[in-house]
Amino acid sequence: MLQFNSAIAQRDVPLNLANYDKQVIHFGFLIGINTTDFKVKRVGQFNSLDSLFVLEAVKQSGFDLQIVSNWHINDHFDLRFLPGLAFAQRDLEYTFYHQGVEQGVTTKPIESTFLKFPVDLKFKSNRIGNYRVFVTGGFQYAIDMVSQAKVKNEDAEFVKLQRHDYGYTIGAGFDFYMSMFKFSPAIKMYQGVRNLIVDDPLIFSSSIDRLNSRIFEISFTFE
């Protein structure tokens, strides 16, 4: 009886944007908040580097603005291109010791403005009333517009990172069909593949073997 009543109630729900999914191409925009940090691999002889003993990446928050271009493949798959800007910061903290006594922590903030170009394949469930569930997977290429990779760093003021980055993304979320637009909250994770550290003899860079970006994002899409 409960299943029957549920089915009746579902049929009684008016469908918003009933012909929305028949569009081959549509557009929208995305706003999001992110937390960004690094996956750090230290050099093998890390503890022999002067008095540096601890190296940690500290995540910080930022935000995203993107344009959504969606190509409808079939009822369950879409191909999406989402170029945009991401503003991010992450910190590297270096703790120094001398003869077993902590000498203090040096923090190197790394601010980035990414021009990014993600391409996602979106897999959608069947439409249930006015919503769907979806998962995404894809590839992202990004350019750090404020990279200091080629700037002289004689005073060890900053950690040099590569200007270009690329990696893969996975995500999940919901499509809600409203009366005038489709609203989609989602979560997404980006794992960079490229080693971002630039060869530099200064201890803040020479203590790092590999440095890869990690980004977690909560986004809200309007299409």
XYZ file of C-alpha atoms in Angstrom:
223
model
C 0.000 0.000 0.000
C 2.835 2.420 0.913
C 4.616 1.666 -2.361
C 1.381 2.234 -4.285
C 0.744 5.576 -2.556
C 4.357 6.631 -3.226
C 3.992 5.822 -6.916
C 0.735 7.795 -7.108
C 2.337 10.768 -5.345
C 5.297 10.669 -7.704
C 2.993 10.743 -10.728
C 1.142 13.723 -9.240
C 4.312 15.844 -8.993
C 4.323 18.303 -11.923
C 7.493 18.035 -13.993
C 9.508 21.223 -14.174
C 11.399 21.820 -17.431
C 9.882 18.698 -18.961
C 11.756 19.145 -22.260
C 15.033 20.303 -20.729
C 16.950 17.082 -21.396
C 16.041 17.132 -25.081
C 18.442 20.034 -25.662
C 21.639 18.890 -27.372
C 23.687 21.834 -26.084
C 23.030 24.182 -23.182
C 25.006 26.621 -21.056
C 25.170 27.902 -17.514
C 27.523 29.102 -14.811
C 29.122 27.712 -11.663
C 30.168 29.278 -8.391
C 32.087 27.305 -5.804
C 34.262 27.332 -2.732
C 37.445 25.288 -2.515
C 40.066 24.110 -0.086
C 43.510 23.617 -1.574
C 46.659 21.955 -0.302
C 49.589 19.858 -1.481
C 50.606 16.237 -1.450
C 54.231 16.587 -0.343
C 57.021 14.068 -0.865
C 60.168 15.104 0.980
C 63.689 14.347 -0.211
C 65.268 11.130 1.033
C 67.871 12.807 3.277
C 65.339 15.281 4.641
C 66.523 15.400 8.263
C 70.106 16.107 7.214
C 69.154 19.432 5.624
C 70.546 22.004 8.048
C 68.146 22.236 10.989
C 64.901 21.643 9.091
C 62.965 18.877 10.814
C 59.262 19.216 9.947
C 57.612 20.169 6.638
C 53.831 20.331 6.328
C 51.253 21.578 3.822
C 48.376 23.569 5.302
C 45.124 23.852 3.357
C 43.384 27.185 2.831
C 40.088 28.282 1.260
C 39.306 30.002 -2.031
C 36.536 30.268 -4.612
C 35.715 29.408 -8.229
C 33.823 31.060 -11.095
C 33.210 28.963 -14.213
C 31.166 28.836 -17.411
C 29.293 25.595 -18.130
C 29.029 24.194 -21.659
C 27.102 20.915 -21.770
C 26.735 18.500 -24.694
C 23.907 16.010 -24.244
C 25.082 12.595 -25.503
C 22.095 10.521 -24.366
C 19.741 10.275 -21.393
C 22.539 9.111 -19.080
C 25.721 10.770 -20.361
C 26.792 14.385 -20.894
C 30.161 15.804 -21.944
C 30.954 19.065 -20.158
C 33.530 21.815 -20.643
C 33.815 24.219 -17.685
C 36.482 26.895 -18.251
C 36.919 29.447 -15.506
C 38.945 31.088 -12.776
C 39.883 29.680 -9.382
C 41.421 31.738 -6.594
C 43.353 29.635 -4.102
C 45.974 29.690 -1.383
C 47.925 26.978 0.407
C 50.744 27.277 2.900
C 53.961 25.346 3.437
C 55.144 25.309 7.056
C 58.798 24.617 7.883
C 59.783 23.867 11.492
C 63.461 24.308 12.358
C 65.342 22.742 15.281
C 68.843 23.240 16.648
C 70.305 20.717 19.099
C 66.836 19.363 19.783
C 65.291 22.754 20.510
C 62.631 24.192 18.220
C 63.809 27.420 16.617
C 60.459 28.447 15.182
C 58.098 27.863 12.276
C 58.479 29.585 8.918
C 55.330 29.781 6.788
C 55.503 30.222 3.033
C 52.045 31.184 1.696
C 51.463 30.299 -1.948
C 48.698 32.243 -3.649
C 47.439 31.173 -7.060
C 44.965 32.424 -9.629
C 44.193 29.514 -11.918
C 42.810 29.780 -15.421
C 41.497 26.239 -15.652
C 40.014 24.081 -18.382
C 38.206 20.999 -17.009
C 36.531 18.447 -19.285
C 34.123 16.087 -17.500
C 32.052 13.082 -18.464
C 28.821 13.158 -16.460
C 26.821 9.986 -15.752
C 23.226 10.619 -14.642
C 20.614 8.395 -13.050
C 17.072 8.189 -14.385
C 15.061 11.306 -13.678
C 12.923 10.849 -10.560
C 10.312 13.560 -10.491
C 12.320 16.770 -10.491
C 15.784 15.486 -9.621
C 18.596 13.192 -10.705
C 21.762 11.887 -9.059
C 25.028 12.090 -10.988
C 28.743 11.306 -10.833
C 31.521 12.883 -12.892
C 35.052 12.071 -13.904
C 37.461 13.964 -16.082
C 40.707 15.762 -16.819
C 41.782 19.301 -15.953
C 44.524 21.545 -17.293
C 45.307 24.771 -15.437
C 47.575 27.801 -15.791
C 48.673 29.653 -12.663
C 48.453 33.277 -13.762
C 50.577 34.538 -10.847
C 53.268 31.850 -10.945
C 56.741 33.040 -9.936
C 58.569 30.119 -11.547
C 60.931 32.399 -13.507
C 61.382 35.129 -10.901
C 64.748 35.461 -9.146
C 64.502 34.286 -5.544
C 67.822 35.298 -3.986
C 66.283 36.216 -0.625
C 64.269 32.967 -0.313
C 61.049 34.946 -0.131
C 58.863 32.347 -1.844
C 58.682 28.755 -3.094
C 58.777 28.495 -6.874
C 56.058 26.413 -8.549
C 55.494 25.439 -12.162
C 53.079 27.634 -14.097
C 51.211 24.737 -15.729
C 49.407 21.898 -13.959
C 47.213 18.973 -15.010
C 45.441 16.099 -13.311
C 42.181 14.194 -12.913
C 38.860 14.958 -11.237
C 36.041 12.949 -9.696
C 32.777 14.257 -8.297
C 29.127 13.644 -7.433
C 25.978 15.676 -6.946
C 22.294 16.231 -7.656
C 20.360 17.898 -10.477
C 17.231 19.705 -9.265
C 14.826 20.836 -11.984
C 13.360 24.156 -10.874
C 10.604 26.061 -12.650
C 13.030 28.292 -14.612
C 16.450 26.598 -14.430
C 18.316 23.514 -13.258
C 20.189 23.825 -9.962
C 23.024 21.382 -9.220
C 24.971 21.233 -5.946
C 28.043 19.000 -6.165
C 31.316 18.025 -4.558
C 34.484 17.503 -6.586
C 38.069 16.432 -5.961
C 41.078 17.307 -8.101
C 44.398 15.459 -7.868
C 47.290 17.021 -9.732
C 49.665 14.699 -11.575
C 52.484 17.076 -12.448
C 55.329 17.709 -10.008
C 55.018 21.450 -9.358
C 58.276 22.095 -7.515
C 60.873 24.108 -9.442
C 64.537 23.213 -8.925
C 65.975 25.783 -6.535
C 69.033 25.426 -4.254
C 67.314 27.201 -1.355
C 66.216 24.947 1.503
C 62.516 25.750 1.128
C 62.540 24.088 -2.299
C 65.478 21.666 -2.103
C 63.812 19.843 0.820
C 60.911 18.810 -1.468
C 61.140 15.945 -3.957
C 57.560 16.128 -5.307
C 54.704 18.565 -4.824
C 51.243 17.828 -6.251
C 48.087 19.916 -5.991
C 45.006 18.615 -4.187
C 41.746 20.553 -4.356
C 38.359 19.815 -2.781
C 35.446 21.867 -4.095
C 31.787 22.426 -3.234
C 29.992 23.970 -6.200
C 26.576 25.276 -7.203
C 25.656 25.211 -10.881
C 22.820 27.104 -12.562
C 21.862 25.920 -16.061
